[in-house]
Coordinates of C-alpha atoms and ligand atoms in Angstrom, one line a residue:
Chain A
M1 CA 4.9 -11.1 -17.5
Q2 CA 8.5 -12.1 -16.8
Y3 CA 8.5 -9.3 -14.4
N4 CA 5.7 -10.6 -12.2
M5 CA 7.3 -14.0 -12.1
A6 CA 10.6 -12.6 -10.8
N7 CA 8.6 -10.6 -8.3
R8 CA 6.7 -13.5 -7.0
K9 CA 9.9 -15.4 -6.4
T10 CA 11.4 -12.6 -4.2
S11 CA 8.2 -12.2 -2.2
K12 CA 8.1 -15.9 -1.5
S13 CA 11.8 -16.4 -0.7
R14 CA 11.9 -13.3 1.6
V15 CA 9.1 -13.1 4.1
S16 CA 8.6 -9.4 4.4
S17 CA 6.7 -7.4 6.9
D18 CA 6.4 -4.4 4.6
K19 CA 3.0 -3.0 4.1
Y20 CA 2.1 -0.4 1.5
S21 CA -0.6 2.1 2.1
V22 CA -2.0 3.7 -1.1
L23 CA -3.4 7.1 -0.6
L24 CA -6.1 8.0 -3.2
P25 CA -7.4 11.5 -2.8
T26 CA -10.6 11.9 -4.8
Y27 CA -12.8 14.7 -5.9
N28 CA -15.4 13.8 -8.4
E29 CA -13.8 10.6 -9.5
R30 CA -17.0 8.4 -9.5
E31 CA -16.1 6.8 -12.8
N32 CA -12.4 6.4 -12.2
L33 CA -12.3 5.1 -8.6
P34 CA -13.7 1.6 -9.3
L35 CA -11.3 1.2 -12.2
I36 CA -8.2 2.4 -10.3
V37 CA -9.1 0.2 -7.3
W38 CA -9.6 -2.8 -9.5
L39 CA -6.2 -2.3 -11.1
L40 CA -4.6 -1.8 -7.7
V41 CA -6.1 -5.0 -6.4
K42 CA -5.0 -6.8 -9.6
Y43 CA -1.4 -5.8 -9.4
F44 CA -1.0 -6.1 -5.7
G45 CA -2.6 -9.5 -5.9
E46 CA -0.2 -10.6 -8.6
S47 CA 2.9 -9.4 -6.9
G48 CA 1.9 -10.5 -3.4
Y49 CA 2.8 -7.4 -1.4
D50 CA 0.7 -6.5 1.6
Y51 CA -1.4 -3.4 1.0
E52 CA -4.3 -1.2 1.9
I53 CA -6.1 1.5 -0.1
I54 CA -7.1 4.7 1.7
V55 CA -9.7 6.8 -0.1
I56 CA -9.8 10.4 1.0
D57 CA -12.9 11.9 -0.6
D58 CA -13.8 15.5 0.0
R59 CA -17.6 15.1 -0.2
S60 CA -17.6 15.0 -4.0
P61 CA -20.9 16.1 -5.4
D62 CA -20.9 13.3 -7.9
G63 CA -21.2 10.6 -5.2
T64 CA -17.7 9.2 -5.3
L65 CA -18.0 8.2 -1.7
E66 CA -21.1 6.0 -2.4
V67 CA -19.1 4.1 -5.0
A68 CA -16.2 3.8 -2.6
E69 CA -18.6 2.2 -0.1
Q70 CA -19.7 -0.3 -2.7
L71 CA -16.0 -1.1 -3.4
Q72 CA -15.4 -1.6 0.3
N73 CA -18.2 -4.2 0.4
I74 CA -16.7 -6.0 -2.5
Y75 CA -13.0 -6.0 -1.5
G76 CA -13.3 -5.8 2.3
A77 CA -12.9 -3.1 4.9
D78 CA -9.3 -4.2 5.6
K79 CA -8.3 -3.4 2.0
I80 CA -10.4 -0.4 1.2
I81 CA -10.4 2.2 4.0
L82 CA -12.6 5.3 3.7
R83 CA -11.5 8.5 5.3
P84 CA -13.8 11.1 3.9
R85 CA -13.7 14.8 4.9
E86 CA -16.5 17.3 5.2
K87 CA -15.5 19.6 2.4
K88 CA -13.0 20.2 -0.4
L89 CA -9.8 21.1 1.5
G90 CA -7.1 20.5 -1.1
L91 CA -4.6 17.9 -2.0
G92 CA -1.8 18.7 0.5
T93 CA -4.1 18.3 3.6
A94 CA -5.6 15.2 2.0
Y95 CA -2.2 13.5 2.2
I96 CA -1.7 14.6 5.8
H97 CA -5.2 13.3 6.6
G98 CA -4.4 10.0 4.8
I99 CA -1.0 9.4 6.5
K100 CA -2.6 9.7 9.9
H101 CA -4.7 6.6 9.1
A102 CA -2.1 4.7 7.2
T103 CA -1.0 1.5 8.9
G104 CA 1.7 0.6 6.4
N105 CA 5.4 1.4 6.7
F106 CA 5.4 2.7 3.2
V107 CA 3.0 5.1 1.6
I108 CA 2.2 5.4 -2.1
I109 CA 0.6 8.5 -3.4
M110 CA -1.0 8.7 -6.8
D111 CA -3.9 10.3 -8.6
A112 CA -7.2 8.5 -8.8
D113 CA -7.9 9.7 -12.4
L114 CA -6.1 6.7 -14.1
S115 CA -3.2 9.0 -15.2
H116 CA -1.0 6.8 -13.0
H117 CA -1.1 3.1 -13.7
P118 CA -0.8 0.7 -10.8
K119 CA 1.3 -1.6 -12.9
F120 CA 4.3 0.5 -12.0
I121 CA 3.9 0.0 -8.3
P122 CA 5.8 -3.3 -8.2
E123 CA 8.6 -1.6 -10.0
F124 CA 8.6 1.2 -7.4
I125 CA 8.8 -1.3 -4.6
Q126 CA 11.6 -3.2 -6.2
K127 CA 13.5 0.0 -6.9
Q128 CA 13.0 1.0 -3.3
R129 CA 14.3 -2.3 -2.0
E130 CA 17.3 -2.4 -4.3
G131 CA 18.6 1.0 -3.2
G132 CA 17.0 1.4 0.2
F133 CA 15.6 4.7 -1.0
D134 CA 13.7 7.1 1.2
L135 CA 11.4 7.9 -1.7
V136 CA 10.9 6.6 -5.2
S137 CA 9.5 9.0 -7.8
G138 CA 7.8 8.1 -11.1
T139 CA 9.3 10.1 -14.0
R140 CA 7.8 10.9 -17.3
Y141 CA 11.0 12.5 -18.5
S142 CA 13.5 9.7 -18.6
G143 CA 14.0 6.2 -19.9
D144 CA 10.8 4.6 -21.2
G145 CA 8.7 7.2 -19.5
G146 CA 6.3 9.4 -21.5
V147 CA 2.9 10.8 -21.9
Y148 CA -0.2 10.0 -23.9
G149 CA -2.7 12.6 -25.2
W150 CA -0.4 15.6 -25.1
D151 CA -0.2 18.0 -28.0
L152 CA 3.0 19.8 -29.0
R153 CA 2.2 22.9 -27.1
R154 CA 1.7 21.0 -23.8
K155 CA 4.9 19.0 -24.4
L156 CA 6.8 22.2 -25.0
I157 CA 5.5 23.9 -21.8
S158 CA 6.1 20.8 -19.8
R159 CA 9.7 20.3 -21.1
G160 CA 10.4 24.0 -20.9
A161 CA 9.2 24.3 -17.3
N162 CA 11.1 21.2 -16.4
F163 CA 14.3 22.6 -17.9
L164 CA 14.0 25.9 -16.2
T165 CA 13.4 24.1 -12.9
Q166 CA 16.4 21.9 -13.4
V167 CA 18.6 24.9 -14.1
L168 CA 17.4 27.0 -11.2
L169 CA 17.0 24.4 -8.5
R170 CA 19.3 21.5 -9.5
P171 CA 16.9 19.1 -7.6
G172 CA 18.5 15.8 -8.4
A173 CA 15.3 14.3 -9.8
S174 CA 14.0 14.4 -13.3
D175 CA 10.3 14.8 -12.7
L176 CA 9.3 17.3 -10.1
T177 CA 5.7 18.0 -10.8
G178 CA 4.6 14.4 -11.0
S179 CA 2.7 13.0 -8.1
F180 CA 3.2 9.2 -8.5
R181 CA 5.6 8.4 -5.7
L182 CA 6.4 5.9 -3.0
Y183 CA 7.7 7.2 0.4
K184 CA 8.8 5.7 3.7
K185 CA 6.0 6.7 5.9
E186 CA 8.0 8.7 8.4
V187 CA 9.7 10.5 5.5
L188 CA 6.4 11.5 4.0
G189 CA 5.2 12.7 7.4
Q190 CA 8.3 14.9 7.8
L191 CA 8.1 16.3 4.3
V192 CA 4.4 17.1 4.3
K193 CA 4.8 19.1 7.5
K194 CA 7.5 21.2 5.9
C195 CA 5.7 21.9 2.6
V196 CA 3.4 24.9 2.3
S197 CA 2.7 25.1 -1.5
K198 CA -0.4 24.2 -3.3
G199 CA -1.1 22.3 -6.6
Y200 CA 1.8 21.4 -8.9
V201 CA 4.2 23.3 -6.8
F202 CA 3.4 21.1 -3.8
Q203 CA 4.8 18.1 -5.6
M204 CA 7.9 20.1 -6.6
E205 CA 8.4 21.4 -3.1
M206 CA 8.2 17.8 -1.7
I207 CA 11.1 16.6 -3.8
V208 CA 13.2 19.7 -3.4
R209 CA 12.9 19.6 0.4
A210 CA 13.5 15.8 0.3
R211 CA 16.9 16.5 -1.3
Q212 CA 17.6 19.3 1.1
L213 CA 16.9 17.1 4.1
G214 CA 19.3 14.5 2.7
Y215 CA 16.8 11.9 1.8
S216 CA 17.7 9.5 -1.0
I217 CA 15.6 9.5 -4.2
G218 CA 15.1 6.6 -6.7
E219 CA 13.4 7.0 -10.0
V220 CA 11.2 4.7 -12.1
P221 CA 10.1 5.7 -15.7
I222 CA 6.3 5.8 -15.9
T223 CA 3.8 6.5 -18.7
F224 CA 1.3 9.2 -18.0
V225 CA -2.1 8.8 -19.7
D226 CA -4.3 11.9 -19.6
R227 CA -7.5 11.4 -17.7
V228 CA -10.2 9.7 -19.7
Y229 CA -13.2 10.4 -17.4
G230 CA -14.0 13.5 -15.5
E231 CA -12.9 17.1 -15.5
S232 CA -9.5 18.5 -15.0
K233 CA -9.4 20.7 -11.9
L234 CA -6.5 22.9 -12.9
G235 CA -7.4 26.1 -14.5
G236 CA -5.7 28.4 -17.0
N237 CA -3.4 30.3 -14.6
E238 CA -1.4 27.1 -14.1
I239 CA 1.7 28.6 -15.7
V240 CA 1.6 31.7 -13.6
S241 CA 1.2 29.9 -10.3
F242 CA 3.9 27.4 -11.4
L243 CA 6.4 30.3 -12.0
K244 CA 5.4 31.9 -8.7
G245 CA 6.0 28.7 -6.9
L246 CA 9.3 28.1 -8.7
L247 CA 10.6 31.5 -7.8
T248 CA 9.5 31.1 -4.2
L249 CA 11.4 27.8 -4.0
F250 CA 14.4 29.4 -5.7
A251 CA 14.5 32.2 -3.1
T252 CA 13.8 30.0 0.0
T253 CA 15.4 26.6 -0.4
Chain B
M1 CA 22.4 28.8 1.5
T2 CA 19.4 29.2 -0.8
K3 CA 19.6 28.6 -4.5
L4 CA 19.2 32.3 -5.1
L5 CA 22.3 33.1 -3.0
E6 CA 24.2 30.4 -4.8
W7 CA 23.4 32.0 -8.1
L8 CA 24.2 35.5 -6.9
L9 CA 27.5 34.2 -5.6
G10 CA 28.3 32.4 -8.8
I11 CA 27.4 35.5 -10.9
S12 CA 29.5 37.8 -8.8
V13 CA 32.5 35.6 -9.0
V14 CA 32.2 35.5 -12.8
M15 CA 31.6 39.2 -13.1
S16 CA 34.5 40.2 -10.9
T17 CA 36.8 38.0 -12.8
W18 CA 35.5 39.6 -15.9
G19 CA 36.1 43.1 -14.5
L20 CA 39.5 42.2 -13.3
L21 CA 40.6 41.0 -16.7
T22 CA 38.8 43.6 -18.8
F23 CA 39.8 46.7 -16.9
D24 CA 42.9 45.3 -15.3
L25 CA 41.6 46.4 -11.9
L26 CA 44.6 45.1 -10.0
D27 CA 47.0 46.8 -12.3
L28 CA 48.7 43.5 -13.2
K29 CA 49.9 44.9 -16.5
L30 CA 48.2 42.0 -18.3
P31 CA 49.0 41.6 -22.0
P32 CA 46.2 43.2 -24.1
V33 CA 45.1 39.8 -25.4
Y34 CA 43.5 39.0 -22.1
K35 CA 41.4 42.1 -22.3
E36 CA 40.3 41.3 -25.9
V37 CA 39.2 37.8 -25.0
A38 CA 37.5 38.7 -21.7
W39 CA 35.6 41.8 -22.9
P40 CA 32.8 40.0 -24.9
M41 CA 32.8 36.9 -22.8
P42 CA 29.6 37.5 -20.8
V43 CA 27.6 37.9 -24.0
Y44 CA 29.2 34.8 -25.6
L45 CA 28.3 32.8 -22.5
L46 CA 24.8 34.0 -22.6
V47 CA 24.4 33.2 -26.3
V48 CA 26.0 29.8 -25.8
F49 CA 23.7 29.1 -22.9
G50 CA 20.7 30.2 -24.8
C51 CA 21.5 28.0 -27.7
Y52 CA 22.1 25.1 -25.4
S53 CA 18.8 25.6 -23.7
L54 CA 16.9 25.8 -27.0
A55 CA 18.6 22.8 -28.4
T56 CA 18.0 20.8 -25.2
V57 CA 14.3 21.7 -24.9
G58 CA 13.8 21.2 -28.6
Y59 CA 15.4 17.8 -28.5
R60 CA 13.4 16.7 -25.4
V61 CA 10.1 17.8 -26.9
A62 CA 10.9 15.9 -30.1
T63 CA 11.8 12.8 -28.3
F64 CA 9.1 13.0 -25.7
N65 CA 7.6 9.4 -25.8
D66 CA 4.0 9.1 -27.0
C67 CA 2.7 6.1 -25.1
N68 CA 0.1 4.8 -27.4
E69 CA 0.5 1.2 -26.2
A70 CA 0.0 2.4 -22.6
S71 CA -3.3 4.0 -23.6
Q72 CA -4.5 1.0 -25.5
E73 CA -3.6 -1.3 -22.7
L74 CA -5.5 0.9 -20.3
Q75 CA -8.6 1.0 -22.5
A76 CA -8.6 -2.8 -22.7
Q77 CA -8.2 -3.0 -18.9
I78 CA -11.0 -0.6 -18.3
K79 CA -13.3 -2.8 -20.3
E80 CA -12.2 -5.9 -18.4
A81 CA -12.5 -4.1 -15.1
K82 CA -16.0 -2.9 -15.8
K83 CA -17.2 -6.3 -16.7
D84 CA -15.6 -7.9 -13.6
L85 CA -16.9 -5.2 -11.3
Q86 CA -20.4 -5.5 -12.6
K87 CA -20.2 -9.3 -12.0
K88 CA -19.1 -8.5 -8.4
G89 CA -22.2 -6.4 -8.0
L90 CA -21.0 -2.9 -8.4
K91 CA -23.6 -0.4 -9.6
F92 CA -21.8 2.3 -11.6
Ligands
GTP1 N1 -9.6 14.8 -1.5 C1 -9.3 15.6 -2.5 N2 -8.8 15.2 -3.7 C2 -8.5 16.1 -4.7 C3 -8.7 17.5 -4.5 N3 -8.3 18.1 -5.7 C4 -7.9 17.1 -6.5 N4 -8.0 15.9 -5.9 C5 -7.7 14.6 -6.5 O1 -6.3 14.6 -6.7 C6 -5.9 13.9 -7.9 C7 -5.2 14.8 -8.9 O2 -6.1 15.8 -9.3 P1 -6.3 16.2 -10.8 O3 -7.5 17.0 -10.9 O4 -6.2 15.0 -11.6 O5 -5.1 17.1 -11.1 P2 -4.1 17.0 -12.3 O6 -3.7 15.6 -12.5 O7 -3.0 17.9 -12.0 O8 -4.9 17.5 -13.5 P3 -5.8 16.7 -14.6 O9 -5.4 15.3 -14.6 O10 -5.6 17.4 -15.9 O11 -7.2 16.8 -14.0 C8 -7.2 13.3 -8.4 O12 -7.3 12.0 -8.0 C9 -8.3 14.2 -7.8 O13 -9.5 13.6 -7.7 C10 -9.2 17.9 -3.2 O14 -9.4 19.1 -3.0 N5 -9.5 17.0 -2.3
MG2 MG1 -4.8 14.1 -13.2

């Protein structure tokens, strides 16, 4: 509460021309999309920053796009922008596709499955402004950050993988596989062009390359709540592909 | 330089120092105590690093925050959102 008050003050006293484009890639998120959009509207409304929400749906069979159209009618075509694609083409290209249509000077990427809570966005923005960072990354691994709905096994794998990555790559960021981040638009454009990995490793590569290119990174602790609705799209060979990706980055960056 | 090369460089520096001291490769006539200390050093370092890793990961797993309030807050907001969206005419 206190936080919002402080925020409102700064946004009033400093007339800012910053605009934040939120990229929401969706695949079968019919149940989650209205909720995440509602939360985004709520927190952007309260903090007063200029924003737009770009939904990139890959022709989800569950009819996510139809719900997105309804949301556009409710909240307006200037706030909810639909940039669907013909078929499922993966997350990496969804971001490239989204950036092309983003009109903000900052881009926020997050999952549409409610794992990432929009309440942290004003904190991301403040952090970015404080330090002039090129990118601000949410982190589950430091400060008040954390997770909900993870058993011991998953925590162990997550912490172990993170430790291994820290030792091998020394990336200068505590959460490499998270995908809740704020970028300066041109920085994201540069990075996406350079990154070739898929899945988890894509997020990791983004931050490793960011460091390599000399971009500054800020961090904000976030809570990660496992998806409530819908199915997880990542299969059982997660760990194998993670290790492969890690070794690739180890040898090439 | 890639991280792989950095590692290889680091490891070769350590290993050549080790060889130098253990086998007195440069014929420096080092006192034997050098050799005694250096000889088991690589294994010591590995063991220490292994213990450090286990302790660190163990500690971090044990202190990984469980965000129960975050989940409860979200659940409440989901209810509120659904009600409000229905009022605004959204058909789920
Ligand atoms: N447009 C598009 N979006 C995708 C695609 N794959 C995943 N997404 C979306 O990307 C976000 C992250 O995907 P998730 O399936 O949640 O992946 P995850 O968070 O690693 O795993 P879970 O939360 O366990 O399912 C979600 O909003 C998905 O709907 C894709 O091929 N195209
Ligand atoms: Mg998810």
